[in-house]
Every structure is written in C-alpha cells, then in structure tokens.
Amino acid sequence: MPDAVKSGSIAGAAPALPGTQTEGLAPAEARFWTGDYYNQGNGHEEIFDKLKEECGVFGVFGHPDAASLAYYGLHALQHRGEESCGICTSDEGAFHYHRGMGLVKEVFDRDRLASLTGTNAIGHVRYSTAGASQLANAQPLVFKYRDGDLAVCTNGNLVNEPIIRRELEEQGSIFQTTSDTEVIAHMIARSPKDLVEAVKDAFSRLIGGFAFLIMTKDRLIAACDPNGLRPMVIGRLGDAYIFASESCAFETIGAEYVRDVQPGELLVLDKNGLREDRYAKLERRAVCAMEYIYFARPDSDINAVNLHMSRKRMGQQLAQEAFVDADIVTGVPDSSISAAIGYAEQTGIPYELGLIKNKYTGRTFIQPSQELREKGVKMKLSAVRKVVQGKRVVMIDDSIVRGTTSLRIVNLLREAGALEVHVRITSPPFANPCYYGIDTPDRRDLIASSKTVEEIRQAINADSLYFLSKEGLLEAVGGHAGEQDRGLCLGCFTNDYPTRVEFEHAKATSCSCD
C-alpha cells in the first residue's frame, strides 16, 4: 500500500466512507461529515467549540519491537490528535515508515506494523486546523540529506516559523509541506556542523513551544523548548529508552517513568547510551496551563503532578470561591469529571452523571442542515433526564471558548427538566489566543475577550457563572513555588506570554499548519 491516501480510502484501512468519490455512495448534499475520511478537518463549523488537542510524540530507542511499542504508545496518546498519525523505524541504517489519515487503529494493522522493522522508532499523532489536513503534513516527516535519512516529529508551534521559512526560501530551500517541522530539517541540512551541533544551532533560533524527536540511522535526539511549554517525559523499558508527550503512554506498554525532559535540554541516544546536554538555559519555566486543565489524560503526570488530583483540587477551589446551593453536581465529560468530583466532595452536594458523552460519533460529525445539526449535538452529548429533572444543577466545565458549546449544554440540561443550571469553569476566562500549539480562534471570536462575566452568563443562558481565579488555579496545580506563575504559561488568560510574539508574523494555530 503506498504512503498516500487516495480519494475514497484510508491508508491502512479497507472500507471507503460516505462523502468520498466512490461510486454508489450518497451525493455531497447528503453527507453526514465533510471531507474524504472520518476525522478530516471541517473548517470552523464545529458542533462543539472546545479547544483542539495538540499533537503527541512517542519515541523508542533500543527495543526489538520498537514499531509495536510505538503503536500502543500512540494509541494511548490518541486524544492529542485524531486526524493523522505515523511511525518511522530505523533498522540497521535503513528507514521504514508509514503515515496515514485517521486514527492509529485505522492507519496501522498487523501487516503494516510487521513491515516496520528496527530497534528505534519515532511516532506522531496529529491534530491540524482546517485547510491543512493532508497527508503531506502527516508526521514523522522523513528526509534525505548528506549524512543519510532524517526523521522528525514535533508537538507544538514555532512563533517565528514564517520568518525562518522566508529566509530559507530566499537561500534556495524548497518546501514540500506547510508544517514548520520541515523548517527544522532544512536548518539541520544546511548546517556544515555535525548533527548534534546543527540541531543545537537550529533549536537556538526557534521561538515558541515545542517537543521534538529527531531520528537518524543510529541516533535519537529529544528536546523541549526553553520554557517547557510542551511536555515530554522519558522512561525505561528494560534496556530501552522511551519518550512520550504524556506518561500515560508508559503505563500502556509497561515502561517505567524516569523523569520529565527539562526545558532547553537536549538528550542524545546512540550506541554509547544516553548523553544529557543543553542547547539553551532555562530563563522562565512556563508549562502550558491547559495541559493541567484540559488536554492531558487524567492518569498522566506532568512535572510530578497527577492530572486527576490536580483537577479535583480545581473543583475544590471552585467550591471555596463560588459555592452555590444546589441538588446535584455534574461534569461535562470527559475532562471535567475530576473537577466535578472535587466540587462535590468539597460542598457535600451529590455528584451525578447528569451528562453522557457518546464516544463513537467522532469529533467532526457535521450535518448539512440546522435541524440535523441540532440532532448531531444530542448524538455527541445527552442529558440524563431522570437525574437532572426537577433539580438545581451545578455544571462543571474546563473552559469557555466562543460560548456556543456552553449554551448548547446548558440548554440540554434545561430541556431535560433542570430547574436551575449554575456553571462553574475550572480556568480563568480564556480571552487571548495561543501561539504555542493550541488551535484557538481569532481573539475577536473568544467570548471572554469582549464580554464581561455577566454578559457571558446571559449568552450561555446560565443562572450563574463563575470562572476559577488565577490564584485558585495556581494553588490547585501546585507547580514550582518561587517561580513566576509557579512555572505555568497563563498567556491565554492574562495576555502575558513567556516568549516574544511578533503578532504580524505569528499565527495562533495547532501543530504548525496553514
């Protein structure tokens, strides 16, 4: 099977899906989702305006079943990106790789994994914004340069990528993708220095949030941005080294967590083992706060902080800051369940499953008509009528972006018979775009950028609304005492970004796409 997706098929999967150019299927006007495959981007017509996951990276060095480990590791990181994925292995200097559009289980099967031989591997799951959901941007990206093959994958976004890309193009570089991951490959290839020094020079020019894995025929290099915006952890499985965006991937394959990769650190693995180096010093630690609030799985740890326990403390802080007399507490699944439990424990108000998420409708189930669109909302999420009917409900959620999601969920609860709906959010108002790898709307589309809390309450049809204070968030996460904002990036809440952002060039986007 070629490393491509033809119209009407998914790489690594046999059946064609509705809406593709396959004879006999429904015409375009009858499609229940857009695009040629299940999770393809669909523009800005999202049923739920939740923030989009970042990407996930996974690496293996020194294990005979590297591809299989990468498969299971990427499956554990699937929540970080559902549009494309890929694995590249190194087998005694020869690269084998496969990338495809869709979920990990759709792109890879037993035969495909068997063809990816080798003891070293890097893999990637990706989410992209609309307009750049294409195989050319699927990672790992694989290149040939003077010293052989080079594979690169990243989680994050480079703020100054447009400037560097323009410079490289003026010097003769020809780009094959719109991903800024390719910029790194060009910078490395053009350097006269050896690989490690070339990587250091390249990374030292970057501004943004990123976690990189770079593989050659006999080396694996891992690095995080100088502020630690994008997380990455290192583990061991026997004599093998494992890297992942989240520690939950280690549990899946039975690896032991060793530590977090530090900001500005460069780790080099070769036949001599692991060498710890740096390409930049730590000036200000700034781990993305949304990792703790929303993105990472609750069974993951970031900087020794467990996400489930952290989110429970957010709920407890909300209860202390904004108690309201009610009959039940419910969380918007899945990311807000932990916080809802914490709120309920703190207040003594019973926690109930008032909202149920259907996990099998996919992220991008888009209908052509408003009537079907509203039914689509209920296919994604439904209220448990017998639980909420006649009750005063506290609804816990992690954030409000445009406000449309909160309005729909509040109305779902009201339609199911809730007498009152009080909304509590486990983050401060999200009023500013992210430039480090989270897909956020234009600032003008962020409801908190132009409306007061009272105006937002009215817009979402809630009886009351409260956002967790910045101080409450920092207390709940814990983090690094004595450091600015306890080592968190709060730019989306405070407009105080940890790096220079040249707004005329930077783009607020996810995983470096158009």
XYZ file of C-alpha atoms in Angstrom:
514
model
C 0.000 0.000 0.000
C 1.538 3.372 -0.935
C 2.170 6.013 1.697
C -0.719 8.095 0.461
C -4.423 8.455 0.766
C -6.360 8.236 -2.462
C -9.871 9.542 -2.807
C -12.268 7.101 -1.225
C -9.827 5.260 1.017
C -7.950 5.492 4.279
C -4.310 4.493 4.429
C -4.190 1.259 6.375
C -7.955 0.650 6.268
C -10.095 -1.036 3.652
C -13.606 0.439 3.680
C -14.435 3.710 1.966
C -16.578 6.201 3.849
C -19.595 8.282 2.847
C -18.749 11.511 1.116
C -15.779 10.105 -0.840
C -15.647 9.784 -4.589
C -16.708 6.158 -4.517
C -19.378 5.037 -6.932
C -22.801 4.463 -5.471
C -22.413 6.484 -2.279
C -24.571 9.410 -1.234
C -24.137 12.758 -3.032
C -22.340 15.602 -1.315
C -25.512 17.303 -0.137
C -26.430 14.192 1.881
C -23.100 13.801 3.660
C -23.098 13.498 7.418
C -19.493 14.698 7.630
C -17.258 16.639 5.308
C -14.026 15.517 3.679
C -12.801 12.227 2.342
C -12.322 10.459 5.636
C -13.819 10.241 9.085
C -11.834 12.796 11.097
C -10.847 15.250 8.386
C -10.959 18.934 9.382
C -14.175 20.707 8.574
C -13.449 24.394 8.742
C -14.891 26.405 11.566
C -18.248 24.608 11.638
C -17.606 22.679 14.848
C -20.568 21.451 16.830
C -18.509 21.898 19.971
C -16.129 24.829 20.145
C -13.766 23.152 22.590
C -10.073 23.875 22.269
C -8.409 21.413 19.944
C -5.889 18.943 21.243
C -2.272 19.457 20.460
C -0.184 16.692 18.904
C 1.538 13.759 20.534
C 5.013 12.290 20.010
C 6.408 8.915 21.005
C 9.909 7.505 20.658
C 11.723 4.214 21.261
C 15.461 3.558 21.289
C 16.915 0.099 21.617
C 13.950 -2.317 21.606
C 13.376 -5.137 19.086
C 9.630 -4.416 18.965
C 10.013 -0.660 18.509
C 7.170 -0.306 15.986
C 4.676 -2.225 18.130
C 5.605 -0.169 21.186
C 5.148 2.998 19.146
C 1.727 1.772 18.003
C 0.489 1.209 21.542
C 2.115 4.397 22.771
C 0.430 6.463 20.056
C -2.877 4.766 20.809
C -2.552 5.997 24.400
C -1.876 9.498 23.058
C -4.748 9.414 20.548
C -6.628 12.137 22.445
C -3.884 14.591 21.447
C -4.560 14.233 17.724
C -7.088 12.292 15.686
C -6.546 13.392 12.095
C -3.317 11.673 11.098
C -0.546 9.532 12.520
C 2.681 7.904 11.517
C 5.599 5.728 12.611
C 9.157 5.641 11.297
C 11.658 2.944 12.309
C 15.403 2.588 11.825
C 16.681 -0.896 11.059
C 20.477 -1.063 10.837
C 20.573 2.227 8.973
C 17.508 1.638 6.788
C 14.326 3.669 7.398
C 10.853 2.169 7.180
C 7.863 4.408 7.662
C 4.153 4.726 7.126
C 1.775 7.642 7.617
C -1.928 7.938 7.051
C -5.029 9.995 7.704
C -7.241 8.853 10.540
C -6.904 7.118 13.891
C -3.975 4.929 14.874
C -6.085 1.767 14.709
C -7.262 2.732 11.205
C -3.860 3.554 9.764
C -1.930 0.558 11.129
C -2.691 -3.141 11.042
C -0.625 -6.241 11.848
C 0.958 -6.478 8.397
C 1.812 -2.798 8.296
C 3.498 -2.961 11.703
C 5.395 -6.108 10.713
C 6.945 -4.201 7.818
C 8.288 -1.518 10.179
C 11.323 -3.414 11.413
C 14.051 -1.973 13.585
C 15.002 -1.262 17.172
C 14.460 2.509 17.061
C 11.244 4.351 16.236
C 9.510 7.695 16.453
C 5.781 8.225 16.038
C 3.242 11.012 15.940
C -0.480 11.690 16.268
C -1.639 14.986 14.833
C -4.430 17.469 15.011
C -4.454 20.254 12.428
C -6.536 23.314 11.709
C -8.812 23.488 8.678
C -7.124 23.744 5.305
C -4.008 21.769 6.197
C -5.440 18.361 6.949
C -3.460 16.477 4.327
C -1.068 13.569 4.132
C 1.866 15.788 3.164
C 1.766 17.290 6.666
C 1.389 13.973 8.490
C 4.385 13.140 10.645
C 7.060 11.918 11.153
C 8.469 13.824 8.185
C 11.290 11.870 6.541
C 14.110 13.497 4.576
C 17.331 12.516 2.841
C 20.369 14.706 3.398
C 24.141 14.450 3.154
C 24.507 12.070 6.118
C 21.604 9.800 5.193
C 17.990 9.696 6.337
C 16.466 12.063 8.882
C 13.034 11.713 10.507
C 11.445 14.492 12.545
C 8.240 14.871 14.533
C 7.078 17.553 16.913
C 4.318 18.703 19.192
C 3.861 22.452 19.306
C 4.167 25.583 17.223
C 7.023 27.882 16.234
C 6.102 31.541 16.584
C 8.877 32.734 14.273
C 8.456 29.975 11.668
C 7.228 32.328 8.884
C 10.342 34.468 9.232
C 12.727 31.496 9.167
C 10.866 29.866 6.274
C 11.113 33.042 4.199
C 14.849 33.293 4.893
C 15.393 29.669 3.865
C 13.346 30.092 0.689
C 15.417 33.129 -0.252
C 18.517 30.955 0.198
C 17.129 28.324 -2.177
C 15.237 25.894 0.069
C 12.200 24.238 -1.498
C 9.469 23.184 0.946
C 7.201 20.209 0.382
C 4.793 20.819 3.276
C 3.170 23.661 5.208
C 4.367 22.179 8.500
C 7.028 24.118 10.366
C 8.605 20.793 11.308
C 10.130 20.879 7.836
C 11.873 24.141 8.701
C 13.983 22.278 11.262
C 15.074 19.703 8.693
C 16.210 22.421 6.288
C 18.140 24.219 9.023
C 19.907 20.993 10.002
C 20.671 20.012 6.410
C 22.168 23.398 5.561
C 24.478 23.441 8.565
C 28.152 22.492 7.994
C 28.402 21.192 11.575
C 27.844 17.641 12.837
C 24.294 16.567 13.616
C 24.159 17.407 17.317
C 25.711 20.852 16.891
C 23.487 21.539 13.887
C 20.424 20.641 15.956
C 21.587 22.924 18.768
C 22.066 25.819 16.375
C 18.655 25.221 14.809
C 16.825 24.999 18.130
C 18.564 28.104 19.447
C 16.879 30.114 16.687
C 13.379 28.895 17.463
C 10.769 30.873 19.367
C 7.683 29.007 20.529
C 6.586 25.876 22.313
C 7.797 22.517 21.060
C 8.807 18.966 21.916
C 10.952 17.402 19.174
C 12.045 13.868 18.356
C 14.705 13.540 15.663
C 15.945 10.174 14.416
C 18.853 9.219 12.150
C 20.149 5.776 11.243
C 21.889 5.382 14.598
C 20.745 8.244 16.840
C 17.655 9.561 18.559
C 17.533 13.158 19.761
C 14.853 14.549 22.082
C 14.398 18.170 23.125
C 11.853 20.559 24.623
C 11.563 24.321 24.176
C 13.478 26.569 26.612
C 10.314 27.329 28.590
C 8.967 23.779 28.761
C 5.668 24.849 27.207
C 5.134 21.492 25.551
C 5.713 18.486 27.816
C 7.730 15.343 27.157
C 8.758 12.551 29.511
C 11.443 9.895 29.401
C 11.056 6.305 30.591
C 12.755 2.906 30.523
C 11.572 -0.488 29.376
C 14.336 -2.937 30.160
C 17.407 -1.541 28.419
C 15.335 0.567 26.009
C 14.626 4.282 26.376
C 11.108 5.572 25.770
C 9.912 9.136 25.117
C 6.318 10.362 25.131
C 4.251 13.528 25.327
C 2.467 12.080 28.371
C 3.334 9.490 30.986
C 0.054 7.617 30.407
C 1.717 6.082 27.337
C 4.256 4.383 29.614
C 1.515 2.608 31.529
C 0.180 1.172 28.295
C 3.442 -0.537 27.351
C 4.696 -1.309 30.858
C 7.537 1.209 30.824
C 8.875 2.901 33.941
C 8.705 6.672 34.207
C 12.146 8.206 34.795
C 11.639 11.974 34.636
C 10.367 14.903 32.581
C 12.559 16.265 29.809
C 13.700 19.654 31.088
C 13.234 22.984 29.286
C 16.119 23.682 26.911
C 17.500 20.178 27.391
C 18.890 18.094 24.528
C 19.052 14.322 25.021
C 21.146 12.278 22.583
C 20.888 8.489 22.376
C 23.344 6.410 20.387
C 25.370 3.205 20.743
C 27.146 4.744 23.741
C 23.903 5.260 25.649
C 22.203 8.457 26.802
C 24.013 11.788 26.801
C 22.415 14.731 28.569
C 23.160 18.124 27.021
C 21.599 21.549 26.642
C 21.069 23.952 23.761
C 19.556 26.748 25.871
C 19.388 27.714 29.510
C 16.118 27.903 31.414
C 15.062 31.532 31.750
C 11.410 31.136 32.675
C 9.604 27.838 33.136
C 6.141 28.087 31.581
C 4.333 24.762 31.164
C 1.030 25.183 29.317
C -1.710 25.558 31.938
C -4.248 23.951 29.604
C -2.336 20.665 29.858
C -3.372 20.572 33.509
C -6.863 21.937 32.916
C -7.928 20.045 29.819
C -5.519 18.403 27.365
C -3.571 15.703 29.183
C -5.213 12.454 30.248
C -6.152 12.335 33.943
C -3.877 9.341 34.518
C -0.829 11.289 33.302
C 1.667 13.153 35.472
C 3.359 16.396 34.409
C 6.303 17.571 36.496
C 5.282 15.043 39.176
C 1.741 16.472 39.351
C -1.067 13.978 38.672
C -3.720 15.471 36.398
C -6.716 13.816 38.053
C -5.729 15.040 41.505
C -4.890 18.484 40.132
C -8.321 18.766 38.518
C -10.006 17.587 41.696
C -8.272 20.429 43.524
C -9.527 22.847 40.866
C -13.054 21.725 41.638
C -12.428 22.124 45.352
C -11.064 25.632 44.776
C -14.156 26.497 42.749
C -16.357 25.315 45.595
C -14.495 27.563 48.018
C -14.591 30.561 45.698
C -18.099 30.176 44.279
C -20.362 27.919 46.336
C -23.977 27.753 45.227
C -26.805 25.841 46.880
C -27.842 23.061 44.508
C -29.120 19.496 44.374
C -26.509 17.812 42.186
C -23.090 18.423 40.633
C -22.252 17.130 37.160
C -19.196 17.466 34.942
C -19.019 17.875 31.188
C -17.344 14.651 30.023
C -14.597 13.778 29.912
C -12.119 16.420 31.015
C -14.303 17.975 33.722
C -15.319 14.831 35.605
C -12.374 15.024 38.031
C -13.124 18.667 38.861
C -16.816 17.900 39.346
C -15.900 15.180 41.854
C -13.719 17.688 43.717
C -16.509 20.288 43.788
C -18.982 17.704 45.080
C -16.612 16.452 47.788
C -15.892 19.979 48.967
C -19.540 21.057 49.122
C -21.228 17.814 50.104
C -23.584 18.165 47.127
C -24.006 14.745 45.442
C -22.058 14.126 42.252
C -24.188 12.620 39.481
C -23.726 11.608 35.841
C -26.034 14.268 34.510
C -24.334 14.361 31.110
C -23.267 11.398 28.994
C -20.881 11.550 26.043
C -21.235 9.241 23.077
C -17.646 8.240 22.342
C -18.397 6.778 18.922
C -19.646 9.711 16.864
C -16.225 11.145 16.118
C -15.013 14.683 16.504
C -16.242 16.072 13.192
C -19.783 14.811 12.714
C -21.154 17.713 10.666
C -24.651 17.893 9.241
C -25.759 19.933 6.226
C -28.878 21.402 7.815
C -29.506 23.210 11.074
C -32.192 20.702 12.048
C -29.859 17.745 11.666
C -27.070 19.779 13.209
C -29.019 20.161 16.448
C -29.683 16.427 16.463
C -25.960 15.962 15.993
C -25.362 17.835 19.228
C -27.515 15.324 21.055
C -25.702 12.454 19.353
C -22.460 13.767 20.853
C -23.799 14.587 24.310
C -27.032 13.923 26.132
C -28.514 14.795 29.490
C -29.774 12.053 31.798
C -33.348 13.209 32.293
C -34.108 11.128 35.381
C -31.032 12.578 37.076
C -31.464 16.294 36.310
C -35.237 16.648 36.087
C -36.552 18.964 38.786
C -33.038 19.568 40.141
C -30.794 22.577 40.654
C -27.660 21.593 38.767
C -24.062 22.755 39.111
C -22.381 22.111 35.754
C -18.574 21.986 35.851
C -16.599 22.593 32.665
C -12.950 23.351 31.891
C -13.244 26.440 29.682
C -15.489 28.631 27.567
C -14.134 29.481 24.117
C -16.764 31.005 21.826
C -19.610 30.244 24.199
C -21.657 28.168 21.780
C -20.794 24.875 23.459
C -21.772 26.099 26.919
C -25.054 27.443 25.581
C -25.915 24.113 23.974
C -25.059 22.114 27.083
C -26.982 24.432 29.402
C -29.976 24.155 27.106
C -29.648 20.359 27.044
C -29.928 20.337 30.822
C -32.891 22.717 30.776
C -34.677 20.660 28.117
C -34.182 17.617 30.355
C -36.027 19.402 33.154
C -33.284 21.083 35.215
C -34.782 23.858 37.344
C -31.542 25.837 37.541
C -28.167 25.493 35.834
C -25.162 27.047 37.561
C -21.968 26.952 35.505
C -18.543 26.741 37.126
C -15.381 26.846 34.979
C -12.061 25.376 36.161
C -9.985 28.059 34.432
C -9.915 31.859 34.287
C -11.648 33.481 31.276
C -9.956 32.387 28.047
C -9.525 35.781 26.406
C -6.334 35.501 24.343
C -5.152 33.213 21.520
C -2.374 30.680 21.966
C 0.763 30.809 19.808
C 2.366 27.636 21.118
C 0.414 24.739 19.651
C -3.235 25.014 20.719
C -5.753 25.706 17.985
C -7.652 28.790 19.149
C -9.966 31.126 17.280
C -9.149 34.702 16.439
C -9.166 36.898 19.535
C -12.373 38.516 18.293
C -14.098 35.121 18.399
C -13.135 34.448 22.018
C -16.205 35.426 24.007
C -14.203 36.419 27.089
C -12.167 38.938 25.092
C -15.145 41.231 24.583
C -17.787 40.325 27.188
C -17.968 40.590 30.939
C -18.715 37.538 33.070
C -22.306 38.720 33.425
C -22.643 39.133 29.662
C -21.218 35.644 29.132
C -23.684 34.270 31.695
C -26.549 35.753 29.734
C -25.122 34.486 26.442
C -24.944 30.877 27.674
C -28.353 31.020 29.412
C -26.975 30.061 32.841
C -28.451 31.041 36.210
C -24.975 31.863 37.490
C -21.428 31.697 36.159
C -18.028 31.726 37.827
C -14.502 31.258 36.478
C -11.750 29.896 38.711
C -9.404 32.686 39.752
C -5.792 32.727 38.609
C -4.725 32.324 42.237
C -7.070 29.371 42.679
C -5.712 27.701 39.557
C -2.104 28.103 40.693
C -2.960 26.762 44.141
C -4.695 23.730 42.631
C -1.866 22.855 40.238
C 0.903 23.493 42.733
C 3.823 23.655 40.335
C 7.141 25.282 41.106
C 6.925 27.575 44.131
C 9.004 30.715 43.815
C 8.852 30.813 40.011
C 6.678 33.218 38.019
C 3.117 31.879 37.933
C 4.512 28.720 39.555
C 6.107 27.716 36.293
C 2.905 27.843 34.216
C 2.100 29.672 30.981
C -1.103 31.663 31.530
C -0.914 33.685 28.326
C -4.389 32.647 27.165
C -5.796 34.094 30.412
C -3.500 37.030 31.174
C -2.050 38.024 27.764
C 1.414 37.655 29.345
C 3.328 35.335 27.002
C 6.627 33.753 28.090
C 8.308 34.391 24.725
C 8.433 37.240 22.272
C 5.437 37.105 19.955
C 5.670 39.083 16.728
C 1.956 39.326 16.098
C 2.281 40.437 12.482
C 4.037 37.144 11.691
C 2.887 34.697 14.346
C -0.123 32.502 13.840
C -2.281 31.020 16.553
C -2.547 27.501 15.273
C -2.114 23.859 16.181
C 0.868 21.768 15.230
C 2.273 24.188 12.742
C -0.225 24.053 9.933
C -1.730 26.529 7.492
